[in-house]
Amino acid sequence: MSAFPTARAVRTTSEGLLWEPSERWVRGCKGEVTVVDSRHPVLVWEPEVSVPLYAFPREEVREDLLRPAKNPLTGTHSGSRIFYDLEVDGELLENAAWTFPADDLAGHIAFEWFSRSGRGLDHWYEEDEEIFIHPRDPHKRVDALPSSRHVRVEIDGTVVADTRRPVLLFETGLPTRYYIPREDVRLDLLVPTEHSTGCPYKGTAEYWSWRGDADVPPHLVWSYPDPLPAAGAVVGLLAFYNEAVDITVDGDRLERPVTPFTTALSARPVT
């Protein structure tokens, strides 16, 4: 199944970009300075990238803060036509903004998100709610449903979790994640890490690694201590990467899925 939207509102450019207008009021800030204040943003999906970004009409962007890029990037953002550096309060952020080559998006400027790329604007808002990492995809759903399925998780043959009261999280384009109460997890076999990630649908996650000698990647267990409302049912529960552990549901062992996380997990150094 394609991870990209297929609704009729989505348009395709000759460069392979997908885009559609959004009715959300979007603001992007660098520190206390509002750089973008837009009531007419468009969502853009780049080829081979499953999550969208925003582009904005020039008149809704602080163009007085943009400078032609001193060291423009090449081969990024679908062959972008022009890159800009952003200067705010004496700080110069290189290649923080760009324009797409597509005629459909002429007159629009897109920005990097600091929490995603390490550069660019560091605070974003849809209406009055702050969002993180990337815009929320209107074609994507996240449903967290309490269940009575019997879920067992094994790592290298050791049962590390066993529950009949999981919360199943269904997220478009990803395998079902099984969130398990802490009382049903062998926490003595896990060690907390300083790793954390952010998700625009679920919030900020904390992580644990396997304490044993099994050849598994670090940070393969996570939890949302303060999830966003859409995922409120998983608060404090623990989930395991299906890609790296063995999960049995109602007596049937699941195949390990191949997802965008598979390569990242296999590339991490083993602890």
Short mmCIF file of the C-alpha atoms (twelve columns), coordinates in Angstrom:
data_MODEL
# 
_entry.id   MODEL 
# 
loop_
_atom_site.group_PDB 
_atom_site.id 
_atom_site.type_symbol 
_atom_site.label_atom_id 
_atom_site.label_alt_id 
_atom_site.label_comp_id 
_atom_site.label_asym_id 
_atom_site.label_seq_id 
_atom_site.Cartn_x 
_atom_site.Cartn_y 
_atom_site.Cartn_z 
_atom_site.pdbx_PDB_model_num 
ATOM 1   C CA . MET A 1   0.000  0.000   0.000   1 
ATOM 2   C CA . SER A 2   1.324  3.428   -0.907  1 
ATOM 3   C CA . ALA A 3   2.218  5.732   1.962   1 
ATOM 4   C CA . PHE A 4   1.154  8.718   -0.136  1 
ATOM 5   C CA . PRO A 5   -2.299 10.321  -0.210  1 
ATOM 6   C CA . THR A 6   -4.700 9.500   -3.033  1 
ATOM 7   C CA . ALA A 7   -7.599 11.854  -2.366  1 
ATOM 8   C CA . ARG A 8   -8.769 13.967  -5.318  1 
ATOM 9   C CA . ALA A 9   -7.565 17.147  -3.613  1 
ATOM 10  C CA . VAL A 10  -3.962 16.040  -4.110  1 
ATOM 11  C CA . ARG A 11  -2.243 17.314  -7.247  1 
ATOM 12  C CA . THR A 12  0.863  15.924  -8.956  1 
ATOM 13  C CA . THR A 13  3.596  18.005  -10.579 1 
ATOM 14  C CA . SER A 14  5.736  16.924  -13.524 1 
ATOM 15  C CA . GLU A 15  8.668  16.753  -11.080 1 
ATOM 16  C CA . GLY A 16  6.909  14.037  -9.063  1 
ATOM 17  C CA . LEU A 17  5.823  16.229  -6.151  1 
ATOM 18  C CA . LEU A 18  2.406  15.754  -4.584  1 
ATOM 19  C CA . TRP A 19  0.706  18.751  -3.033  1 
ATOM 20  C CA . GLU A 20  -2.605 20.021  -1.749  1 
ATOM 21  C CA . PRO A 21  -3.892 23.198  -0.099  1 
ATOM 22  C CA . SER A 22  -4.405 23.167  3.657   1 
ATOM 23  C CA . GLU A 23  -6.989 25.176  5.581   1 
ATOM 24  C CA . ARG A 24  -4.906 25.224  8.773   1 
ATOM 25  C CA . TRP A 25  -3.420 28.410  10.178  1 
ATOM 26  C CA . VAL A 26  0.300  27.671  10.398  1 
ATOM 27  C CA . ARG A 27  3.054  29.663  12.064  1 
ATOM 28  C CA . GLY A 28  6.784  28.979  12.157  1 
ATOM 29  C CA . CYS A 29  9.176  30.705  14.554  1 
ATOM 30  C CA . LYS A 30  12.864 31.027  15.216  1 
ATOM 31  C CA . GLY A 31  13.041 31.654  18.933  1 
ATOM 32  C CA . GLU A 32  10.619 34.488  19.625  1 
ATOM 33  C CA . VAL A 33  10.563 35.733  16.021  1 
ATOM 34  C CA . THR A 34  7.654  34.660  13.819  1 
ATOM 35  C CA . VAL A 35  9.073  33.965  10.367  1 
ATOM 36  C CA . VAL A 36  5.950  32.408  8.814   1 
ATOM 37  C CA . ASP A 37  2.339  33.343  9.539   1 
ATOM 38  C CA . SER A 38  0.171  31.636  6.950   1 
ATOM 39  C CA . ARG A 39  -3.509 30.980  6.458   1 
ATOM 40  C CA . HIS A 40  -2.895 29.548  2.982   1 
ATOM 41  C CA . PRO A 41  -0.188 26.866  3.386   1 
ATOM 42  C CA . VAL A 42  0.157  23.917  1.048   1 
ATOM 43  C CA . LEU A 43  1.257  20.424  2.042   1 
ATOM 44  C CA . VAL A 44  3.982  18.938  -0.154  1 
ATOM 45  C CA . TRP A 45  5.107  15.313  -0.401  1 
ATOM 46  C CA . GLU A 46  8.512  14.811  -2.013  1 
ATOM 47  C CA . PRO A 47  9.226  11.624  -4.002  1 
ATOM 48  C CA . GLU A 48  10.199 8.657   -1.805  1 
ATOM 49  C CA . VAL A 49  9.443  10.659  1.375   1 
ATOM 50  C CA . SER A 50  6.399  9.414   3.277   1 
ATOM 51  C CA . VAL A 51  5.844  12.488  5.471   1 
ATOM 52  C CA . PRO A 52  4.811  15.930  4.211   1 
ATOM 53  C CA . LEU A 53  6.196  19.402  4.693   1 
ATOM 54  C CA . TYR A 54  4.634  22.824  4.321   1 
ATOM 55  C CA . ALA A 55  5.264  25.484  1.690   1 
ATOM 56  C CA . PHE A 56  3.916  29.023  2.077   1 
ATOM 57  C CA . PRO A 57  2.956  31.936  -0.164  1 
ATOM 58  C CA . ARG A 58  5.772  34.478  -0.227  1 
ATOM 59  C CA . GLU A 59  3.494  37.226  1.079   1 
ATOM 60  C CA . GLU A 60  2.988  35.208  4.292   1 
ATOM 61  C CA . VAL A 61  6.748  34.829  4.886   1 
ATOM 62  C CA . ARG A 62  9.186  37.328  6.429   1 
ATOM 63  C CA . GLU A 63  11.238 37.622  3.242   1 
ATOM 64  C CA . ASP A 64  13.191 40.481  4.807   1 
ATOM 65  C CA . LEU A 65  14.909 37.810  6.958   1 
ATOM 66  C CA . LEU A 66  15.975 35.697  3.955   1 
ATOM 67  C CA . ARG A 67  19.281 35.989  2.109   1 
ATOM 68  C CA . PRO A 68  20.419 34.159  -1.047  1 
ATOM 69  C CA . ALA A 69  22.248 31.077  0.235   1 
ATOM 70  C CA . LYS A 70  26.038 31.455  0.406   1 
ATOM 71  C CA . ASN A 71  26.518 27.703  0.053   1 
ATOM 72  C CA . PRO A 72  23.366 26.368  -1.595  1 
ATOM 73  C CA . LEU A 73  22.681 22.664  -1.303  1 
ATOM 74  C CA . THR A 74  22.503 20.441  -4.340  1 
ATOM 75  C CA . GLY A 75  20.547 17.264  -4.923  1 
ATOM 76  C CA . THR A 76  18.082 17.919  -2.096  1 
ATOM 77  C CA . HIS A 77  14.400 18.770  -1.863  1 
ATOM 78  C CA . SER A 78  13.592 17.526  -5.348  1 
ATOM 79  C CA . GLY A 79  16.124 19.708  -7.137  1 
ATOM 80  C CA . SER A 80  15.092 22.912  -5.422  1 
ATOM 81  C CA . ARG A 81  15.341 26.028  -7.546  1 
ATOM 82  C CA . ILE A 82  16.636 28.522  -4.963  1 
ATOM 83  C CA . PHE A 83  17.966 28.147  -1.407  1 
ATOM 84  C CA . TYR A 84  17.945 30.864  1.224   1 
ATOM 85  C CA . ASP A 85  19.853 31.507  4.425   1 
ATOM 86  C CA . LEU A 86  17.785 32.870  7.302   1 
ATOM 87  C CA . GLU A 87  19.125 35.693  9.494   1 
ATOM 88  C CA . VAL A 88  17.390 36.223  12.837  1 
ATOM 89  C CA . ASP A 89  18.784 38.428  15.609  1 
ATOM 90  C CA . GLY A 90  22.268 38.283  14.110  1 
ATOM 91  C CA . GLU A 91  22.270 34.474  13.732  1 
ATOM 92  C CA . LEU A 92  22.609 33.114  10.190  1 
ATOM 93  C CA . LEU A 93  20.969 29.745  9.481   1 
ATOM 94  C CA . GLU A 94  22.277 28.329  6.239   1 
ATOM 95  C CA . ASN A 95  19.887 26.751  3.732   1 
ATOM 96  C CA . ALA A 96  16.933 27.164  6.058   1 
ATOM 97  C CA . ALA A 97  14.463 27.797  3.224   1 
ATOM 98  C CA . TRP A 98  14.014 26.966  -0.437  1 
ATOM 99  C CA . THR A 99  11.681 27.089  -3.423  1 
ATOM 100 C CA . PHE A 100 10.592 24.077  -5.437  1 
ATOM 101 C CA . PRO A 101 11.190 23.928  -9.203  1 
ATOM 102 C CA . ALA A 102 7.547  22.993  -9.885  1 
ATOM 103 C CA . ASP A 103 5.521  25.658  -11.673 1 
ATOM 104 C CA . ASP A 104 2.522  24.667  -9.522  1 
ATOM 105 C CA . LEU A 105 4.430  25.829  -6.432  1 
ATOM 106 C CA . ALA A 106 5.882  29.004  -7.885  1 
ATOM 107 C CA . GLY A 107 5.604  31.796  -5.368  1 
ATOM 108 C CA . HIS A 108 5.875  29.436  -2.386  1 
ATOM 109 C CA . ILE A 109 8.733  28.996  0.080   1 
ATOM 110 C CA . ALA A 110 9.389  25.937  2.273   1 
ATOM 111 C CA . PHE A 111 11.401 25.795  5.501   1 
ATOM 112 C CA . GLU A 112 13.490 23.274  7.392   1 
ATOM 113 C CA . TRP A 113 12.244 22.129  10.806  1 
ATOM 114 C CA . PHE A 114 14.996 22.135  13.418  1 
ATOM 115 C CA . SER A 115 13.655 19.082  15.240  1 
ATOM 116 C CA . ARG A 116 13.773 17.086  12.001  1 
ATOM 117 C CA . SER A 117 16.934 18.257  10.234  1 
ATOM 118 C CA . GLY A 118 18.935 20.073  12.923  1 
ATOM 119 C CA . ARG A 119 18.530 23.442  11.212  1 
ATOM 120 C CA . GLY A 120 15.747 25.860  10.461  1 
ATOM 121 C CA . LEU A 121 12.747 27.051  12.460  1 
ATOM 122 C CA . ASP A 122 12.457 25.584  15.939  1 
ATOM 123 C CA . HIS A 123 8.776  26.142  16.807  1 
ATOM 124 C CA . TRP A 124 5.757  25.360  14.660  1 
ATOM 125 C CA . TYR A 125 2.051  25.769  15.344  1 
ATOM 126 C CA . GLU A 126 -1.113 24.523  13.656  1 
ATOM 127 C CA . GLU A 127 -3.825 26.848  14.924  1 
ATOM 128 C CA . ASP A 128 -2.767 27.287  18.603  1 
ATOM 129 C CA . GLU A 129 -1.222 23.842  19.147  1 
ATOM 130 C CA . GLU A 130 2.526  23.361  18.832  1 
ATOM 131 C CA . ILE A 131 3.551  20.540  16.498  1 
ATOM 132 C CA . PHE A 132 6.858  18.746  16.111  1 
ATOM 133 C CA . ILE A 133 9.121  17.010  13.553  1 
ATOM 134 C CA . HIS A 134 6.860  17.506  10.509  1 
ATOM 135 C CA . PRO A 135 3.290  18.532  9.643   1 
ATOM 136 C CA . ARG A 136 0.515  16.106  10.432  1 
ATOM 137 C CA . ASP A 137 -0.603 14.226  7.370   1 
ATOM 138 C CA . PRO A 138 -4.383 14.660  6.843   1 
ATOM 139 C CA . HIS A 139 -4.420 11.274  5.069   1 
ATOM 140 C CA . LYS A 140 -2.954 9.438   8.040   1 
ATOM 141 C CA . ARG A 141 -4.785 8.005   11.063  1 
ATOM 142 C CA . VAL A 142 -3.555 7.035   14.499  1 
ATOM 143 C CA . ASP A 143 -5.951 4.920   16.565  1 
ATOM 144 C CA . ALA A 144 -5.059 3.554   20.014  1 
ATOM 145 C CA . LEU A 145 -7.513 0.837   21.033  1 
ATOM 146 C CA . PRO A 146 -7.591 -1.122  24.320  1 
ATOM 147 C CA . SER A 147 -7.726 -4.869  23.675  1 
ATOM 148 C CA . SER A 148 -7.915 -8.249  25.408  1 
ATOM 149 C CA . ARG A 149 -5.625 -10.003 22.938  1 
ATOM 150 C CA . HIS A 150 -2.886 -12.204 24.403  1 
ATOM 151 C CA . VAL A 151 0.440  -10.631 23.460  1 
ATOM 152 C CA . ARG A 152 3.825  -12.143 24.266  1 
ATOM 153 C CA . VAL A 153 7.179  -10.575 23.408  1 
ATOM 154 C CA . GLU A 154 10.447 -12.515 23.264  1 
ATOM 155 C CA . ILE A 155 14.022 -11.356 22.823  1 
ATOM 156 C CA . ASP A 156 16.504 -14.060 21.896  1 
ATOM 157 C CA . GLY A 157 14.105 -16.694 23.260  1 
ATOM 158 C CA . THR A 158 13.478 -14.929 26.582  1 
ATOM 159 C CA . VAL A 159 9.921  -13.804 27.348  1 
ATOM 160 C CA . VAL A 160 10.203 -10.142 28.248  1 
ATOM 161 C CA . ALA A 161 6.498  -9.248  28.187  1 
ATOM 162 C CA . ASP A 162 3.233  -11.168 28.498  1 
ATOM 163 C CA . THR A 163 -0.156 -9.477  28.699  1 
ATOM 164 C CA . ARG A 164 -3.860 -9.875  28.033  1 
ATOM 165 C CA . ARG A 165 -4.569 -6.156  28.327  1 
ATOM 166 C CA . PRO A 166 -2.545 -4.412  25.618  1 
ATOM 167 C CA . VAL A 167 -3.405 -1.244  23.763  1 
ATOM 168 C CA . LEU A 168 -3.062 -1.697  20.020  1 
ATOM 169 C CA . LEU A 169 -1.902 1.355   18.118  1 
ATOM 170 C CA . PHE A 170 -2.861 1.414   14.447  1 
ATOM 171 C CA . GLU A 171 -0.943 4.020   12.443  1 
ATOM 172 C CA . THR A 172 -1.330 4.355   8.690   1 
ATOM 173 C CA . GLY A 173 1.649  2.900   6.838   1 
ATOM 174 C CA . LEU A 174 3.205  1.173   9.873   1 
ATOM 175 C CA . PRO A 175 2.699  -2.222  11.512  1 
ATOM 176 C CA . THR A 176 0.411  -2.474  14.518  1 
ATOM 177 C CA . ARG A 177 2.311  -1.566  17.681  1 
ATOM 178 C CA . TYR A 178 1.471  -3.426  20.881  1 
ATOM 179 C CA . TYR A 179 1.629  -1.235  23.984  1 
ATOM 180 C CA . ILE A 180 1.929  -3.242  27.191  1 
ATOM 181 C CA . PRO A 181 1.377  -2.250  30.852  1 
ATOM 182 C CA . ARG A 182 4.620  -1.994  32.795  1 
ATOM 183 C CA . GLU A 183 3.431  -4.590  35.292  1 
ATOM 184 C CA . ASP A 184 3.407  -7.113  32.428  1 
ATOM 185 C CA . VAL A 185 6.953  -6.303  31.255  1 
ATOM 186 C CA . ARG A 186 10.222 -7.690  32.672  1 
ATOM 187 C CA . LEU A 187 11.700 -4.284  33.427  1 
ATOM 188 C CA . ASP A 188 14.612 -5.985  35.178  1 
ATOM 189 C CA . LEU A 189 15.746 -7.122  31.702  1 
ATOM 190 C CA . LEU A 190 15.754 -3.565  30.346  1 
ATOM 191 C CA . VAL A 191 17.889 -0.517  31.023  1 
ATOM 192 C CA . PRO A 192 16.722 3.097   30.512  1 
ATOM 193 C CA . THR A 193 18.614 5.153   27.935  1 
ATOM 194 C CA . GLU A 194 18.931 8.879   27.289  1 
ATOM 195 C CA . HIS A 195 17.550 8.430   23.773  1 
ATOM 196 C CA . SER A 196 14.296 10.226  22.898  1 
ATOM 197 C CA . THR A 197 12.275 10.911  19.772  1 
ATOM 198 C CA . GLY A 198 9.365  13.131  18.857  1 
ATOM 199 C CA . CYS A 199 6.244  12.315  16.868  1 
ATOM 200 C CA . PRO A 200 3.670  14.859  15.653  1 
ATOM 201 C CA . TYR A 201 0.858  12.382  16.393  1 
ATOM 202 C CA . LYS A 202 1.968  10.794  19.678  1 
ATOM 203 C CA . GLY A 203 4.393  13.129  21.460  1 
ATOM 204 C CA . THR A 204 7.865  12.569  22.931  1 
ATOM 205 C CA . ALA A 205 9.048  9.029   23.636  1 
ATOM 206 C CA . GLU A 206 11.571 7.710   26.143  1 
ATOM 207 C CA . TYR A 207 13.527 4.485   25.511  1 
ATOM 208 C CA . TRP A 208 15.026 1.345   27.041  1 
ATOM 209 C CA . SER A 209 17.648 -1.078  25.749  1 
ATOM 210 C CA . TRP A 210 17.992 -4.826  26.273  1 
ATOM 211 C CA . ARG A 211 20.221 -5.609  29.256  1 
ATOM 212 C CA . GLY A 212 21.326 -9.038  28.038  1 
ATOM 213 C CA . ASP A 213 23.894 -10.286 25.540  1 
ATOM 214 C CA . ALA A 214 21.529 -10.871 22.622  1 
ATOM 215 C CA . ASP A 215 22.535 -9.353  19.283  1 
ATOM 216 C CA . VAL A 216 19.767 -6.754  19.201  1 
ATOM 217 C CA . PRO A 217 19.865 -3.006  18.556  1 
ATOM 218 C CA . PRO A 218 19.694 -0.511  21.421  1 
ATOM 219 C CA . HIS A 219 16.624 1.593   22.150  1 
ATOM 220 C CA . LEU A 220 14.190 -1.084  20.994  1 
ATOM 221 C CA . VAL A 221 11.579 -0.386  23.717  1 
ATOM 222 C CA . TRP A 222 9.776  2.921   24.128  1 
ATOM 223 C CA . SER A 223 6.991  4.658   26.001  1 
ATOM 224 C CA . TYR A 224 5.102  7.946   25.880  1 
ATOM 225 C CA . PRO A 225 4.888  9.353   29.429  1 
ATOM 226 C CA . ASP A 226 2.757  12.313  28.280  1 
ATOM 227 C CA . PRO A 227 1.242  11.458  24.893  1 
ATOM 228 C CA . LEU A 228 -0.763 13.804  22.719  1 
ATOM 229 C CA . PRO A 229 -4.562 13.397  22.928  1 
ATOM 230 C CA . ALA A 230 -4.788 11.214  19.802  1 
ATOM 231 C CA . ALA A 231 -2.667 8.569   21.526  1 
ATOM 232 C CA . GLY A 232 -3.733 9.169   25.117  1 
ATOM 233 C CA . ALA A 233 -4.585 5.486   25.682  1 
ATOM 234 C CA . VAL A 234 -0.884 4.468   25.517  1 
ATOM 235 C CA . VAL A 235 0.249  6.721   28.364  1 
ATOM 236 C CA . GLY A 236 3.022  4.999   30.319  1 
ATOM 237 C CA . LEU A 237 2.733  1.715   28.382  1 
ATOM 238 C CA . LEU A 238 5.746  0.070   26.712  1 
ATOM 239 C CA . ALA A 239 6.074  -0.944  23.060  1 
ATOM 240 C CA . PHE A 240 8.712  -3.009  21.265  1 
ATOM 241 C CA . TYR A 241 9.972  -2.692  17.699  1 
ATOM 242 C CA . ASN A 242 8.241  -5.522  15.831  1 
ATOM 243 C CA . GLU A 243 11.184 -5.308  13.425  1 
ATOM 244 C CA . ALA A 244 13.681 -6.508  16.069  1 
ATOM 245 C CA . VAL A 245 11.825 -8.791  18.517  1 
ATOM 246 C CA . ASP A 246 9.500  -11.788 18.318  1 
ATOM 247 C CA . ILE A 247 5.846  -10.997 19.028  1 
ATOM 248 C CA . THR A 248 3.145  -13.635 19.402  1 
ATOM 249 C CA . VAL A 249 -0.507 -12.538 19.326  1 
ATOM 250 C CA . ASP A 250 -3.222 -15.003 20.360  1 
ATOM 251 C CA . GLY A 251 -0.851 -17.889 19.727  1 
ATOM 252 C CA . ASP A 252 0.310  -16.745 16.266  1 
ATOM 253 C CA . ARG A 253 3.893  -15.556 15.940  1 
ATOM 254 C CA . LEU A 254 4.049  -12.443 13.773  1 
ATOM 255 C CA . GLU A 255 6.521  -12.078 10.940  1 
ATOM 256 C CA . ARG A 256 9.008  -9.307  11.526  1 
ATOM 257 C CA . PRO A 257 7.922  -6.483  9.215   1 
ATOM 258 C CA . VAL A 258 10.191 -4.463  6.954   1 
ATOM 259 C CA . THR A 259 9.564  -0.770  7.571   1 
ATOM 260 C CA . PRO A 260 11.427 2.541   7.312   1 
ATOM 261 C CA . PHE A 261 12.796 1.718   10.789  1 
ATOM 262 C CA . THR A 262 14.358 -1.601  9.730   1 
ATOM 263 C CA . THR A 263 17.496 -0.112  8.181   1 
ATOM 264 C CA . ALA A 264 17.960 2.385   11.013  1 
ATOM 265 C CA . LEU A 265 17.709 -0.382  13.611  1 
ATOM 266 C CA . SER A 266 20.213 -2.608  11.843  1 
ATOM 267 C CA . ALA A 267 22.633 0.287   11.421  1 
ATOM 268 C CA . ARG A 268 22.732 1.195   15.101  1 
ATOM 269 C CA . PRO A 269 25.717 0.004   17.078  1 
ATOM 270 C CA . VAL A 270 24.916 -2.926  19.336  1 
ATOM 271 C CA . THR A 271 25.229 -2.241  23.072  1 
# 
